[in-house]
XYZ file of C-alpha atoms in Angstrom:
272
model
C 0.787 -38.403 44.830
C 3.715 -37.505 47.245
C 4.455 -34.054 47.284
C 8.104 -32.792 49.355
C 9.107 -29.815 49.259
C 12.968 -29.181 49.448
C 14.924 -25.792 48.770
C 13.862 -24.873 45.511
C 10.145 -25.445 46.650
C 7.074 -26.101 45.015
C 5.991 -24.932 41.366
C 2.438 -23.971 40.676
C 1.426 -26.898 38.150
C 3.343 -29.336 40.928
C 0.873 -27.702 43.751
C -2.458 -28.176 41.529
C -1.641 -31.528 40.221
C -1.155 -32.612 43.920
C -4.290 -30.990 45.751
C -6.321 -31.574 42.803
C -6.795 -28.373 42.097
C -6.408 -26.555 38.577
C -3.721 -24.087 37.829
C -6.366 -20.976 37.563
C -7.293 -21.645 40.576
C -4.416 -21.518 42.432
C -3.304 -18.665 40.483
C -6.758 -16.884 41.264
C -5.981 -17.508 45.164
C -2.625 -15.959 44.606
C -4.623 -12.628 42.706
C -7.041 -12.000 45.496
C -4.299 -12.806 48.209
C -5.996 -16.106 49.472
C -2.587 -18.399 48.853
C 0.613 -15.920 47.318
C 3.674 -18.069 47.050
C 6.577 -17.266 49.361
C 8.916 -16.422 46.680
C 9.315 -16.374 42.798
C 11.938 -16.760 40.767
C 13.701 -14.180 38.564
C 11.625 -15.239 35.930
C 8.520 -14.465 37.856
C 7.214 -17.716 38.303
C 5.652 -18.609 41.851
C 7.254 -20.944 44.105
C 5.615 -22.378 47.376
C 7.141 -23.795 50.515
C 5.886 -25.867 53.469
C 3.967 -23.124 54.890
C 2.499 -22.107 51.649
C 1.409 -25.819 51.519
C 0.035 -26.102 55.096
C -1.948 -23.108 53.683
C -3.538 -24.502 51.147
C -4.500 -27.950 53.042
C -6.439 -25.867 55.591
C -7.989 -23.481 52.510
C -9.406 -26.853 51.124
C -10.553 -28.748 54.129
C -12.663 -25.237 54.839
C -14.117 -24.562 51.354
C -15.102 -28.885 51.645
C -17.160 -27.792 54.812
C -19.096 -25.283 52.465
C -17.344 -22.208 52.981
C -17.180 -19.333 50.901
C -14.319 -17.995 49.876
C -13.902 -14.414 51.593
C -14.847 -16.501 55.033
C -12.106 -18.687 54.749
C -9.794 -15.913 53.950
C -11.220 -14.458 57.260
C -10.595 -17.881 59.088
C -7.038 -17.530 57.933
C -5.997 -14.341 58.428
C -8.319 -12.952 61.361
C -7.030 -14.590 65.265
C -10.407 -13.100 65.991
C -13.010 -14.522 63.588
C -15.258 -17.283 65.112
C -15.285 -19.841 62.604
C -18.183 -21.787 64.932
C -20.391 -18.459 64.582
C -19.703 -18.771 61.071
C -20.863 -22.012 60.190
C -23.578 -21.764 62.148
C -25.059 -18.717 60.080
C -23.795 -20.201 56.803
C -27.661 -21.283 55.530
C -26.428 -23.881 52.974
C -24.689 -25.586 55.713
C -27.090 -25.641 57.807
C -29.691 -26.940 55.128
C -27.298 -29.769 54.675
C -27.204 -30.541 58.452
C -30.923 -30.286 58.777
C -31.414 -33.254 56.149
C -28.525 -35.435 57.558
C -30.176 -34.895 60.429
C -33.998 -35.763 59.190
C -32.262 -38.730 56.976
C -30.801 -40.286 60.581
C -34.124 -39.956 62.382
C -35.766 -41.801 59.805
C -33.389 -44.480 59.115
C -33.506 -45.272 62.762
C -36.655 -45.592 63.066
C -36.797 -47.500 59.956
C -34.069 -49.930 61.458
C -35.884 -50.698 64.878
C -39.008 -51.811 62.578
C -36.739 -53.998 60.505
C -35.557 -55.433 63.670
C -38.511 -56.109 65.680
C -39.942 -58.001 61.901
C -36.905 -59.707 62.124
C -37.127 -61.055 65.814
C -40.895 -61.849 65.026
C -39.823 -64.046 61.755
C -37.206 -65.716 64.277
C -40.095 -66.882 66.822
C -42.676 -67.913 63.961
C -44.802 -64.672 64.865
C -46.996 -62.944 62.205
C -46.105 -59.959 60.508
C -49.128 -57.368 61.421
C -50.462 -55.746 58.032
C -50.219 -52.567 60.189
C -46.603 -52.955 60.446
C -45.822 -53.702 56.881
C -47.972 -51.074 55.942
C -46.013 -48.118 58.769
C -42.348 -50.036 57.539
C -43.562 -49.347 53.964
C -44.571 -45.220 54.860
C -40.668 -45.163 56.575
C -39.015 -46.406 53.556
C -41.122 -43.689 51.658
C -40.675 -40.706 53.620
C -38.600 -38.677 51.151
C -34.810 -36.764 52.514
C -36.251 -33.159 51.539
C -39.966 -32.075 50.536
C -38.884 -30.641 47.618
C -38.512 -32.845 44.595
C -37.385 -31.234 41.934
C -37.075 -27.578 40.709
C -38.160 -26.392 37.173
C -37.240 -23.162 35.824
C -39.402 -21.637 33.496
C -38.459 -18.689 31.008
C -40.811 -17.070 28.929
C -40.202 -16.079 24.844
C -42.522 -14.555 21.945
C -41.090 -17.506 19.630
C -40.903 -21.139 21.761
C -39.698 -22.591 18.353
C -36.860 -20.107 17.600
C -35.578 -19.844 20.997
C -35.743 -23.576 21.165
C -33.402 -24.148 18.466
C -31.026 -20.805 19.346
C -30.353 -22.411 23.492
C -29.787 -25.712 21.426
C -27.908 -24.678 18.524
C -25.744 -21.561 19.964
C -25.830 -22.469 23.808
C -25.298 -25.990 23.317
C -28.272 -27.060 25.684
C -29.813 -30.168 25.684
C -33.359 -30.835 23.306
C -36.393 -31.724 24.407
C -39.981 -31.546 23.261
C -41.473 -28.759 21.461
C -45.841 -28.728 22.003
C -48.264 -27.837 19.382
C -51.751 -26.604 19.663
C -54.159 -27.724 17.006
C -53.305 -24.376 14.731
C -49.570 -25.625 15.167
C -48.336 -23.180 17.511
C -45.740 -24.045 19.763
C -47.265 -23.484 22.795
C -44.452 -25.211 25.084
C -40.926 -26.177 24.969
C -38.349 -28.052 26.753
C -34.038 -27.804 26.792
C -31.916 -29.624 29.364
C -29.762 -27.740 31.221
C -26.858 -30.040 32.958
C -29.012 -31.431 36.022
C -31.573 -29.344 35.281
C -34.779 -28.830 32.937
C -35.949 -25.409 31.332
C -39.732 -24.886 30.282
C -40.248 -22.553 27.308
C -43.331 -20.607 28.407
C -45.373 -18.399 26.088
C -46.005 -14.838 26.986
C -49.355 -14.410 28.545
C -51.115 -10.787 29.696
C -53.554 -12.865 31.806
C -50.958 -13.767 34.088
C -48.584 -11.136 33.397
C -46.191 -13.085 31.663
C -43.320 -10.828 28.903
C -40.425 -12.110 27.086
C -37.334 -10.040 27.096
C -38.687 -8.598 23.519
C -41.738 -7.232 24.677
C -40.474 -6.094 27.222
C -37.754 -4.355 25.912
C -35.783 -5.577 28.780
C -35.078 -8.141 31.491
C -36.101 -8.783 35.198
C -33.556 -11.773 35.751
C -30.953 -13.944 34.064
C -29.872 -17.643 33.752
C -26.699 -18.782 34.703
C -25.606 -22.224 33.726
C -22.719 -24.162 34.948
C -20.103 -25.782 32.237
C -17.278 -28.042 31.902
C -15.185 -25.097 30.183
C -16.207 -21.775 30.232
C -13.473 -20.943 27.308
C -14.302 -23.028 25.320
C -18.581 -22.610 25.359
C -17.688 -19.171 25.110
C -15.916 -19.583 21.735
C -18.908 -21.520 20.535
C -21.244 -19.292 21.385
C -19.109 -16.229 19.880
C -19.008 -18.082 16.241
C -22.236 -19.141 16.635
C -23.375 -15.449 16.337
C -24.390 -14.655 20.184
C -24.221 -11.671 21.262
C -21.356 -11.473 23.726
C -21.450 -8.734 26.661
C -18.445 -10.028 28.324
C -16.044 -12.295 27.685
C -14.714 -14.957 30.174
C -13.253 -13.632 33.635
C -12.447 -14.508 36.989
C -15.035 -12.942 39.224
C -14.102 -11.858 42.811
C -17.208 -14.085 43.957
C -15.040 -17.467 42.938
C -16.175 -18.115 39.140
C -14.888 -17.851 35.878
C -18.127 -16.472 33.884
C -18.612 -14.856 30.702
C -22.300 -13.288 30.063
C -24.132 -13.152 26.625
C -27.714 -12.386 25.293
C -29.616 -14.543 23.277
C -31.624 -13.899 19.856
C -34.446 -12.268 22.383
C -32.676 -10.344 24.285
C -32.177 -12.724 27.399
C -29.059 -12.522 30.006
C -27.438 -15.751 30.195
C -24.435 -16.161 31.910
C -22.326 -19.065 31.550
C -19.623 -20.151 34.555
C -17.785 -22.657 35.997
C -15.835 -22.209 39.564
C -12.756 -21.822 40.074
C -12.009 -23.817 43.673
């Protein structure tokens, strides 16, 4: 989409349908002062001009490099803030660089093998089993050591809670375990990207549900496509809402709730 500005400017739904942003958001950069429009009109409504746009490009090219909000407010706005120095201690970022960087190294090396099987092929030499065999460990190596994560909760009733994350907080089934006096013993829900175990409570290893506890040492916070929306859902479902959807000052529209144990769960979505 082309986007000119002229001398009644810019509109706020013509600004977020061009940088592909949604209208919250650019509203919520105008309430904590990130991006305020130049002007408004006598009807209040926000208005940007070429600066204002300028602006936003750079607010979007930093938040793509991984920034969080309140730093790229202090990139704008600071002449003396060291974006470099920033970066540099920003650990996500330089998690990211440290696998592109490990992902290079091996696909390097793994190229020069290829090569030097391909060159042999080309002169009728032999492959050596102990090439195949170190070509086979490259291609194997995996990008990060850790696979997978699993988050495990832990409830008095697997069965109940099972159905109530399911049923109220629209997660996704999975399996439910039974011992041979048909307990559930273990359970399963899907969780975007992500599985939950059900765990049962267990004094050996020190293991409480929210119920016995009369309390909680943590919460879960899931990511959705609308936080509205789940919200409602969960609210006529019969959840127990502790508060309802709001921008937070840490870049997320969230609302929190408890569930039939007494568990936080907090459900978000961001709003860059």
């Amino acid at each position: 989409m082309v986007m000119t500005t002229d001398c009644r400017g810019i509109k706020v739904g013509e600004l977020a349908r061009a940088s592909g942003l949604s209208i919250r958001t650019v509203r919520y950069y105008d309430k904590i002062g990130l991006l305020s429009p130049s002007r408004r009109t006598e009807g209040g409504h926000r208005v940007y001009d070429d600066d204002d746009v300028r602006r936003l490009y750079r607010i979007c090219l930093l938040r793509q490099a991984g920034l969080p909000l309140a730093d790229i407010a202090r990139a704008l706005d600071e002449p003396g803030w060291d974006l470099y120095r920033a970066m540099l201690h920003h650990r996500a970022m330089l998690h990211h660089r440290d696998l592109l960087d490990h992902q290079i190294g091996v696909n390097s090396q793994l190229r020069r093998r290829l090569s030097q099987m391909l060159t042999a092929i080309a002169v009728d030499q032999p492959l050596s089993t102990a090439g195949l065999l170190q070509t086979l460990a490259d291609m194997a190596v995996p990008d990060d050591p850790v696979q997978r994560r699993i988050s495990i909760l832990v409830y008095d009733d697997i069965a109940a809670i099972h159905d109530y994350l399911v049923r109220v907080f629209g997660l996704g089934a999975g399996r439910l375990d039974r011992d041979g006096s048909g307990d559930c013993v273990h359970g399963e829900v899907q969780a975007g990207d992500g599985t939950i175990w059900l765990h049962r409570i267990s004094p050996q290893l020190g293991l409480a549900s929210p119920r016995t506890l009369g309390g909680t040492t943590g919460t879960t916070a899931v990511l959705v496509a609308d936080v509205d929306a789940h919200h409602q859902h969960a609210a006529a479902e019969g959840a127990e809402i502790l508060y309802p959807p709001a921008d937070m000052p840490y870049g997320y529209r969230e609302y929190g709730a408890r569930h039939c144990e007494g568990g936080l769960w907090s459900f978000m979505k961001p709003l860059e």
